[in-house]
Amino acid sequence: MVTPLEYIRRLSRWARALMMLGVVLVTGCSAPHGPPAGALQDVQSIEIRYQYSGWGRVDEVHRLEPGAGRRTFQRSSQLDSQEDPDAVVTDAIPAQRVAELLWAVSAPPWPRERGVDAVARRVRPARILEQVLSYYSTPERGCTPRAFEARAHALLQRDSLKGQLGRYYANGIWTDDDPAMRVVIRYEHRPTQVLASNERTLLMLPWVLGDPGAGDAAVTTWSVPVSQALRRLLPESSKAFERLGRREDGSLVERIAATARVACKVQHR
């Protein structure tokens, strides 16, 4: 006869088995993707250069080299501050952050739809709505502040927001904002990896992997993890750190405000 204690033990084993089965069904039989074997130990240096012109100028250079035992990487950052343009800030960061970048860069490229979906989950609708309402002006007949807010609120719902972001990325942004980021990962025994972006958009998506100037076949990826991993390698005082951390921007707010205004006018003609 099975005792209550033995019954509980058997139930626990069944629960663990079902949980493992669920993991297999969700992730498949293959092992999770990670950086190429030994890549972290083979890194010689990483250089991240961020330049910006438009409403000011920025020229930052961040260099990372493995420390003793490769448990940390030494980071040397020239932040190009107006107070001291030649100042260099040095510190150490965990090797795990470098591994995150290697993982993101070596992963299969993200298609545009996946990137847009990930960005939509980062956006804060309440923050955007607050800014959109400041664009309300003398309305067309019947388009009251409440009606305008209702149209803007509708545009910030899940599927509508993804549509707005899709057009935001597809149509480009025409401003004086002119950023450029180039990342070079050098190895002891492997080919150098290069990724770059000149995009004005959130997270600077998409990224171009490869160096066409060196004969590489360029690959485009909309990988949000690439942007996030790069940001984690930068000091918080970096302008690039600030840029890669933005969850909304003025261009997206203006687009949603303009769309809400048109929809409100059409509805209340």
mmCIF file of C-alpha atoms in Angstrom:
data_model
loop_
_atom_site.group_PDB
_atom_site.id
_atom_site.type_symbol
_atom_site.label_atom_id
_atom_site.label_comp_id
_atom_site.label_asym_id
_atom_site.label_seq_id
_atom_site.Cartn_x
_atom_site.Cartn_y
_atom_site.Cartn_z
ATOM 1 C CA MET A 1 0.000 0.000 0.000
ATOM 2 C CA VAL A 2 1.338 3.443 -0.961
ATOM 3 C CA THR A 3 1.801 5.745 1.999
ATOM 4 C CA PRO A 4 0.862 9.452 1.745
ATOM 5 C CA LEU A 5 4.562 10.398 1.863
ATOM 6 C CA GLU A 6 5.450 8.028 -0.986
ATOM 7 C CA TYR A 7 2.487 9.329 -2.993
ATOM 8 C CA ILE A 8 3.760 12.897 -2.614
ATOM 9 C CA ARG A 9 7.246 11.834 -3.707
ATOM 10 C CA ARG A 10 5.885 10.116 -6.810
ATOM 11 C CA LEU A 11 3.739 13.130 -7.621
ATOM 12 C CA SER A 12 6.796 15.364 -7.319
ATOM 13 C CA ARG A 13 8.742 13.167 -9.759
ATOM 14 C CA TRP A 14 5.863 13.280 -12.240
ATOM 15 C CA ALA A 15 5.693 17.073 -11.913
ATOM 16 C CA ARG A 16 9.412 17.394 -12.677
ATOM 17 C CA ALA A 17 9.064 15.090 -15.675
ATOM 18 C CA LEU A 18 6.158 17.111 -17.044
ATOM 19 C CA MET A 19 8.100 20.335 -16.547
ATOM 20 C CA MET A 20 11.073 18.967 -18.512
ATOM 21 C CA LEU A 21 8.731 17.802 -21.263
ATOM 22 C CA GLY A 22 7.318 21.317 -21.441
ATOM 23 C CA VAL A 23 10.805 22.764 -21.841
ATOM 24 C CA VAL A 24 11.539 20.360 -24.692
ATOM 25 C CA LEU A 25 8.272 21.198 -26.432
ATOM 26 C CA VAL A 26 8.890 24.931 -26.162
ATOM 27 C CA THR A 27 12.578 25.097 -26.991
ATOM 28 C CA GLY A 28 12.981 22.009 -29.139
ATOM 29 C CA CYS A 29 15.591 19.309 -28.706
ATOM 30 C CA SER A 30 18.551 21.463 -29.637
ATOM 31 C CA ALA A 31 20.637 23.203 -27.009
ATOM 32 C CA PRO A 32 20.071 26.940 -26.406
ATOM 33 C CA HIS A 33 22.068 29.223 -28.668
ATOM 34 C CA GLY A 34 25.225 30.651 -27.139
ATOM 35 C CA PRO A 35 28.467 32.286 -28.249
ATOM 36 C CA PRO A 36 30.792 30.072 -30.313
ATOM 37 C CA ALA A 37 32.772 27.689 -28.132
ATOM 38 C CA GLY A 38 35.885 29.371 -26.798
ATOM 39 C CA ALA A 39 35.041 32.744 -28.333
ATOM 40 C CA LEU A 40 35.171 34.624 -25.036
ATOM 41 C CA GLN A 41 38.606 33.213 -24.238
ATOM 42 C CA ASP A 42 39.807 34.182 -27.712
ATOM 43 C CA VAL A 43 38.786 37.862 -27.588
ATOM 44 C CA GLN A 44 41.768 40.151 -27.989
ATOM 45 C CA SER A 45 39.950 43.479 -27.846
ATOM 46 C CA ILE A 46 36.672 45.242 -28.552
ATOM 47 C CA GLU A 47 36.466 48.803 -29.804
ATOM 48 C CA ILE A 48 33.199 50.756 -29.804
ATOM 49 C CA ARG A 49 33.229 54.128 -31.523
ATOM 50 C CA TYR A 50 30.237 56.433 -31.364
ATOM 51 C CA GLN A 51 30.099 59.661 -33.332
ATOM 52 C CA TYR A 52 27.316 62.167 -33.519
ATOM 53 C CA SER A 53 26.719 65.452 -35.276
ATOM 54 C CA GLY A 54 23.644 67.621 -35.531
ATOM 55 C CA TRP A 55 22.569 69.404 -32.364
ATOM 56 C CA GLY A 56 26.122 69.174 -31.088
ATOM 57 C CA ARG A 57 29.081 66.872 -31.645
ATOM 58 C CA VAL A 58 30.231 63.685 -29.954
ATOM 59 C CA ASP A 59 33.191 61.415 -30.645
ATOM 60 C CA GLU A 60 33.545 58.593 -28.113
ATOM 61 C CA VAL A 61 35.920 55.644 -28.188
ATOM 62 C CA HIS A 62 35.566 52.717 -25.792
ATOM 63 C CA ARG A 63 38.168 49.939 -25.736
ATOM 64 C CA LEU A 64 37.851 46.673 -23.844
ATOM 65 C CA GLU A 65 40.654 44.190 -23.252
ATOM 66 C CA PRO A 66 40.648 41.010 -21.156
ATOM 67 C CA GLY A 67 41.910 41.299 -17.606
ATOM 68 C CA ALA A 68 43.840 38.739 -15.597
ATOM 69 C CA GLY A 69 42.085 35.391 -15.694
ATOM 70 C CA ARG A 70 39.547 36.840 -18.161
ATOM 71 C CA ARG A 71 36.942 37.144 -15.427
ATOM 72 C CA THR A 72 36.748 40.848 -16.164
ATOM 73 C CA PHE A 73 37.544 43.147 -19.062
ATOM 74 C CA GLN A 74 39.337 46.448 -18.626
ATOM 75 C CA ARG A 75 37.388 49.286 -20.193
ATOM 76 C CA SER A 76 39.045 52.490 -21.340
ATOM 77 C CA SER A 77 36.606 55.216 -22.413
ATOM 78 C CA GLN A 78 37.438 58.501 -24.075
ATOM 79 C CA LEU A 79 34.175 60.384 -23.658
ATOM 80 C CA ASP A 80 35.097 63.584 -25.515
ATOM 81 C CA SER A 81 33.595 65.830 -22.838
ATOM 82 C CA GLN A 82 33.631 69.581 -23.396
ATOM 83 C CA GLU A 83 35.254 70.128 -20.010
ATOM 84 C CA ASP A 84 38.164 67.770 -20.727
ATOM 85 C CA PRO A 85 38.213 66.399 -24.310
ATOM 86 C CA ASP A 86 41.247 64.203 -23.629
ATOM 87 C CA ALA A 87 39.959 62.640 -20.416
ATOM 88 C CA VAL A 88 40.030 58.834 -20.322
ATOM 89 C CA VAL A 89 37.937 56.868 -17.827
ATOM 90 C CA THR A 90 39.079 53.345 -16.965
ATOM 91 C CA ASP A 91 37.283 50.627 -15.039
ATOM 92 C CA ALA A 92 36.516 46.907 -15.126
ATOM 93 C CA ILE A 93 33.357 45.139 -16.277
ATOM 94 C CA PRO A 94 32.302 41.486 -15.870
ATOM 95 C CA ALA A 95 33.300 39.150 -18.685
ATOM 96 C CA GLN A 96 29.671 37.997 -18.775
ATOM 97 C CA ARG A 97 28.710 41.270 -20.463
ATOM 98 C CA VAL A 98 31.193 40.615 -23.251
ATOM 99 C CA ALA A 99 29.789 37.094 -23.594
ATOM 100 C CA GLU A 100 26.315 38.609 -24.029
ATOM 101 C CA LEU A 101 27.529 40.638 -27.004
ATOM 102 C CA LEU A 102 29.248 37.616 -28.570
ATOM 103 C CA TRP A 103 26.045 35.628 -28.136
ATOM 104 C CA ALA A 104 23.904 38.358 -29.717
ATOM 105 C CA VAL A 105 26.252 38.882 -32.662
ATOM 106 C CA SER A 106 26.609 35.164 -33.397
ATOM 107 C CA ALA A 107 22.864 34.459 -33.184
ATOM 108 C CA PRO A 108 20.848 34.103 -36.408
ATOM 109 C CA PRO A 109 19.857 37.543 -37.762
ATOM 110 C CA TRP A 110 16.532 38.875 -36.543
ATOM 111 C CA PRO A 111 13.965 39.762 -39.218
ATOM 112 C CA ARG A 112 12.391 43.195 -39.130
ATOM 113 C CA GLU A 113 9.072 41.922 -37.754
ATOM 114 C CA ARG A 114 10.737 40.331 -34.742
ATOM 115 C CA GLY A 115 12.680 43.486 -33.969
ATOM 116 C CA VAL A 116 9.596 45.697 -34.224
ATOM 117 C CA ASP A 117 7.687 43.339 -31.944
ATOM 118 C CA ALA A 118 10.467 43.498 -29.330
ATOM 119 C CA VAL A 119 10.622 47.303 -29.509
ATOM 120 C CA ALA A 120 6.834 47.480 -29.065
ATOM 121 C CA ARG A 121 7.203 45.635 -25.760
ATOM 122 C CA ARG A 122 9.737 48.228 -24.570
ATOM 123 C CA VAL A 123 7.693 51.299 -25.438
ATOM 124 C CA ARG A 124 5.747 52.920 -22.574
ATOM 125 C CA PRO A 125 2.298 53.852 -23.956
ATOM 126 C CA ALA A 126 1.444 56.061 -20.977
ATOM 127 C CA ARG A 127 4.614 58.101 -21.479
ATOM 128 C CA ILE A 128 3.921 58.505 -25.203
ATOM 129 C CA LEU A 129 0.280 59.469 -24.605
ATOM 130 C CA GLU A 130 1.363 62.168 -22.175
ATOM 131 C CA GLN A 131 3.634 63.680 -24.828
ATOM 132 C CA VAL A 132 1.156 63.224 -27.685
ATOM 133 C CA LEU A 133 -1.496 65.249 -25.862
ATOM 134 C CA SER A 134 0.808 68.273 -25.908
ATOM 135 C CA TYR A 135 0.433 68.281 -29.712
ATOM 136 C CA TYR A 136 -3.298 68.988 -29.503
ATOM 137 C CA SER A 137 -4.107 72.278 -31.222
ATOM 138 C CA THR A 138 -7.196 74.128 -32.440
ATOM 139 C CA PRO A 139 -9.397 71.243 -33.534
ATOM 140 C CA GLU A 140 -11.545 70.605 -36.521
ATOM 141 C CA ARG A 141 -15.244 70.658 -35.770
ATOM 142 C CA GLY A 142 -16.092 67.956 -33.244
ATOM 143 C CA CYS A 143 -12.505 66.871 -32.597
ATOM 144 C CA THR A 144 -12.400 67.771 -28.925
ATOM 145 C CA PRO A 145 -9.427 67.171 -26.627
ATOM 146 C CA ARG A 146 -11.213 64.086 -25.310
ATOM 147 C CA ALA A 147 -11.806 62.756 -28.830
ATOM 148 C CA PHE A 148 -8.176 63.413 -29.775
ATOM 149 C CA GLU A 149 -6.982 61.573 -26.669
ATOM 150 C CA ALA A 150 -9.254 58.630 -27.485
ATOM 151 C CA ARG A 151 -7.773 58.323 -30.986
ATOM 152 C CA ALA A 152 -4.224 58.544 -29.636
ATOM 153 C CA HIS A 153 -4.999 55.954 -26.967
ATOM 154 C CA ALA A 154 -6.336 53.573 -29.628
ATOM 155 C CA LEU A 155 -3.109 53.923 -31.620
ATOM 156 C CA LEU A 156 -1.112 52.820 -28.578
ATOM 157 C CA GLN A 157 -2.847 49.475 -28.210
ATOM 158 C CA ARG A 158 -0.723 46.425 -28.986
ATOM 159 C CA ASP A 159 -1.386 45.760 -32.686
ATOM 160 C CA SER A 160 -1.856 49.429 -33.574
ATOM 161 C CA LEU A 161 1.373 50.341 -31.805
ATOM 162 C CA LYS A 162 3.265 47.685 -33.749
ATOM 163 C CA GLY A 163 1.832 49.154 -36.940
ATOM 164 C CA GLN A 164 2.972 52.638 -35.963
ATOM 165 C CA LEU A 165 6.451 51.345 -35.126
ATOM 166 C CA GLY A 166 6.595 49.449 -38.402
ATOM 167 C CA ARG A 167 5.959 52.658 -40.344
ATOM 168 C CA TYR A 168 8.333 54.579 -38.073
ATOM 169 C CA TYR A 169 11.161 52.222 -39.023
ATOM 170 C CA ALA A 170 10.146 51.833 -42.669
ATOM 171 C CA ASN A 171 9.867 55.516 -43.553
ATOM 172 C CA GLY A 172 13.085 56.738 -41.973
ATOM 173 C CA ILE A 173 13.629 59.849 -39.878
ATOM 174 C CA TRP A 174 14.653 63.101 -41.517
ATOM 175 C CA THR A 175 16.342 65.340 -38.956
ATOM 176 C CA ASP A 176 19.724 66.916 -38.301
ATOM 177 C CA ASP A 177 20.395 64.019 -35.928
ATOM 178 C CA ASP A 178 23.328 62.101 -37.449
ATOM 179 C CA PRO A 179 24.656 59.224 -35.293
ATOM 180 C CA ALA A 180 27.153 56.528 -36.232
ATOM 181 C CA MET A 181 28.344 53.544 -34.226
ATOM 182 C CA ARG A 182 30.968 51.024 -35.290
ATOM 183 C CA VAL A 183 32.043 48.023 -33.240
ATOM 184 C CA VAL A 184 35.139 45.941 -33.981
ATOM 185 C CA ILE A 185 35.690 42.641 -32.152
ATOM 186 C CA ARG A 186 39.213 41.295 -32.622
ATOM 187 C CA TYR A 187 40.217 37.742 -31.748
ATOM 188 C CA GLU A 188 43.517 35.970 -31.293
ATOM 189 C CA HIS A 189 42.733 33.159 -33.727
ATOM 190 C CA ARG A 190 39.404 34.024 -35.378
ATOM 191 C CA PRO A 191 38.353 36.506 -38.045
ATOM 192 C CA THR A 192 37.534 40.012 -36.855
ATOM 193 C CA GLN A 193 33.836 40.797 -36.451
ATOM 194 C CA VAL A 194 32.412 44.202 -37.336
ATOM 195 C CA LEU A 195 28.958 45.641 -36.764
ATOM 196 C CA ALA A 196 27.743 49.144 -37.435
ATOM 197 C CA SER A 197 24.710 51.394 -37.610
ATOM 198 C CA ASN A 198 23.994 54.934 -38.780
ATOM 199 C CA GLU A 199 20.306 54.734 -37.905
ATOM 200 C CA ARG A 200 18.480 57.535 -36.084
ATOM 201 C CA THR A 201 15.816 55.149 -34.841
ATOM 202 C CA LEU A 202 15.238 53.623 -31.410
ATOM 203 C CA LEU A 203 18.030 51.186 -30.471
ATOM 204 C CA MET A 204 19.749 52.232 -33.729
ATOM 205 C CA LEU A 205 18.022 49.352 -35.506
ATOM 206 C CA PRO A 206 18.860 47.684 -37.790
ATOM 207 C CA TRP A 207 22.527 46.703 -37.426
ATOM 208 C CA VAL A 208 24.797 45.681 -40.270
ATOM 209 C CA LEU A 209 27.062 42.736 -39.469
ATOM 210 C CA GLY A 210 30.246 42.451 -41.497
ATOM 211 C CA ASP A 211 32.621 44.918 -43.118
ATOM 212 C CA PRO A 212 31.737 45.429 -46.796
ATOM 213 C CA GLY A 213 34.883 47.533 -47.228
ATOM 214 C CA ALA A 214 36.946 44.454 -46.381
ATOM 215 C CA GLY A 215 35.004 42.243 -48.763
ATOM 216 C CA ASP A 216 32.588 40.820 -46.177
ATOM 217 C CA ALA A 217 29.040 39.960 -47.149
ATOM 218 C CA ALA A 218 26.975 42.393 -45.077
ATOM 219 C CA VAL A 219 24.071 40.929 -43.100
ATOM 220 C CA THR A 220 21.294 43.063 -41.616
ATOM 221 C CA THR A 221 19.794 42.181 -38.251
ATOM 222 C CA TRP A 222 17.001 43.794 -36.240
ATOM 223 C CA SER A 223 18.323 42.191 -33.069
ATOM 224 C CA VAL A 224 17.321 44.066 -29.928
ATOM 225 C CA PRO A 225 19.788 41.957 -27.868
ATOM 226 C CA VAL A 226 22.663 43.399 -29.935
ATOM 227 C CA SER A 227 21.657 46.943 -28.920
ATOM 228 C CA GLN A 228 21.130 45.943 -25.303
ATOM 229 C CA ALA A 229 24.429 44.064 -25.060
ATOM 230 C CA LEU A 230 26.342 47.006 -26.516
ATOM 231 C CA ARG A 231 24.745 49.368 -24.026
ATOM 232 C CA ARG A 232 25.810 47.142 -21.129
ATOM 233 C CA LEU A 233 29.424 47.486 -22.262
ATOM 234 C CA LEU A 234 29.325 51.294 -22.017
ATOM 235 C CA PRO A 235 29.699 53.598 -19.006
ATOM 236 C CA GLU A 236 26.538 55.386 -17.896
ATOM 237 C CA SER A 237 28.134 58.761 -18.662
ATOM 238 C CA SER A 238 28.405 57.828 -22.345
ATOM 239 C CA LYS A 239 26.133 59.528 -24.881
ATOM 240 C CA ALA A 240 25.928 56.197 -26.692
ATOM 241 C CA PHE A 241 24.691 54.575 -23.466
ATOM 242 C CA GLU A 242 21.943 57.179 -23.276
ATOM 243 C CA ARG A 243 20.973 56.749 -26.916
ATOM 244 C CA LEU A 244 20.718 52.964 -26.799
ATOM 245 C CA GLY A 245 18.563 53.198 -23.679
ATOM 246 C CA ARG A 246 15.795 55.319 -25.207
ATOM 247 C CA ARG A 247 12.387 53.666 -25.179
ATOM 248 C CA GLU A 248 10.597 56.430 -27.076
ATOM 249 C CA ASP A 249 11.683 59.418 -29.131
ATOM 250 C CA GLY A 250 10.262 62.622 -30.563
ATOM 251 C CA SER A 251 9.834 61.234 -34.071
ATOM 252 C CA LEU A 252 7.634 58.382 -32.862
ATOM 253 C CA VAL A 253 5.578 60.752 -30.703
ATOM 254 C CA GLU A 254 5.083 63.166 -33.613
ATOM 255 C CA ARG A 255 4.032 60.325 -35.914
ATOM 256 C CA ILE A 256 1.408 59.055 -33.481
ATOM 257 C CA ALA A 257 0.150 62.587 -32.785
ATOM 258 C CA ALA A 258 -0.221 63.323 -36.510
ATOM 259 C CA THR A 259 -2.026 60.028 -37.135
ATOM 260 C CA ALA A 260 -4.372 60.641 -34.198
ATOM 261 C CA ARG A 261 -5.131 64.151 -35.449
ATOM 262 C CA VAL A 262 -6.044 62.913 -38.938
ATOM 263 C CA ALA A 263 -8.170 60.068 -37.554
ATOM 264 C CA CYS A 264 -9.966 62.458 -35.228
ATOM 265 C CA LYS A 265 -10.744 64.889 -38.062
ATOM 266 C CA VAL A 266 -12.064 62.104 -40.282
ATOM 267 C CA GLN A 267 -14.249 60.735 -37.507
ATOM 268 C CA HIS A 268 -15.840 64.109 -36.742
ATOM 269 C CA ARG A 269 -16.382 65.582 -40.188
#
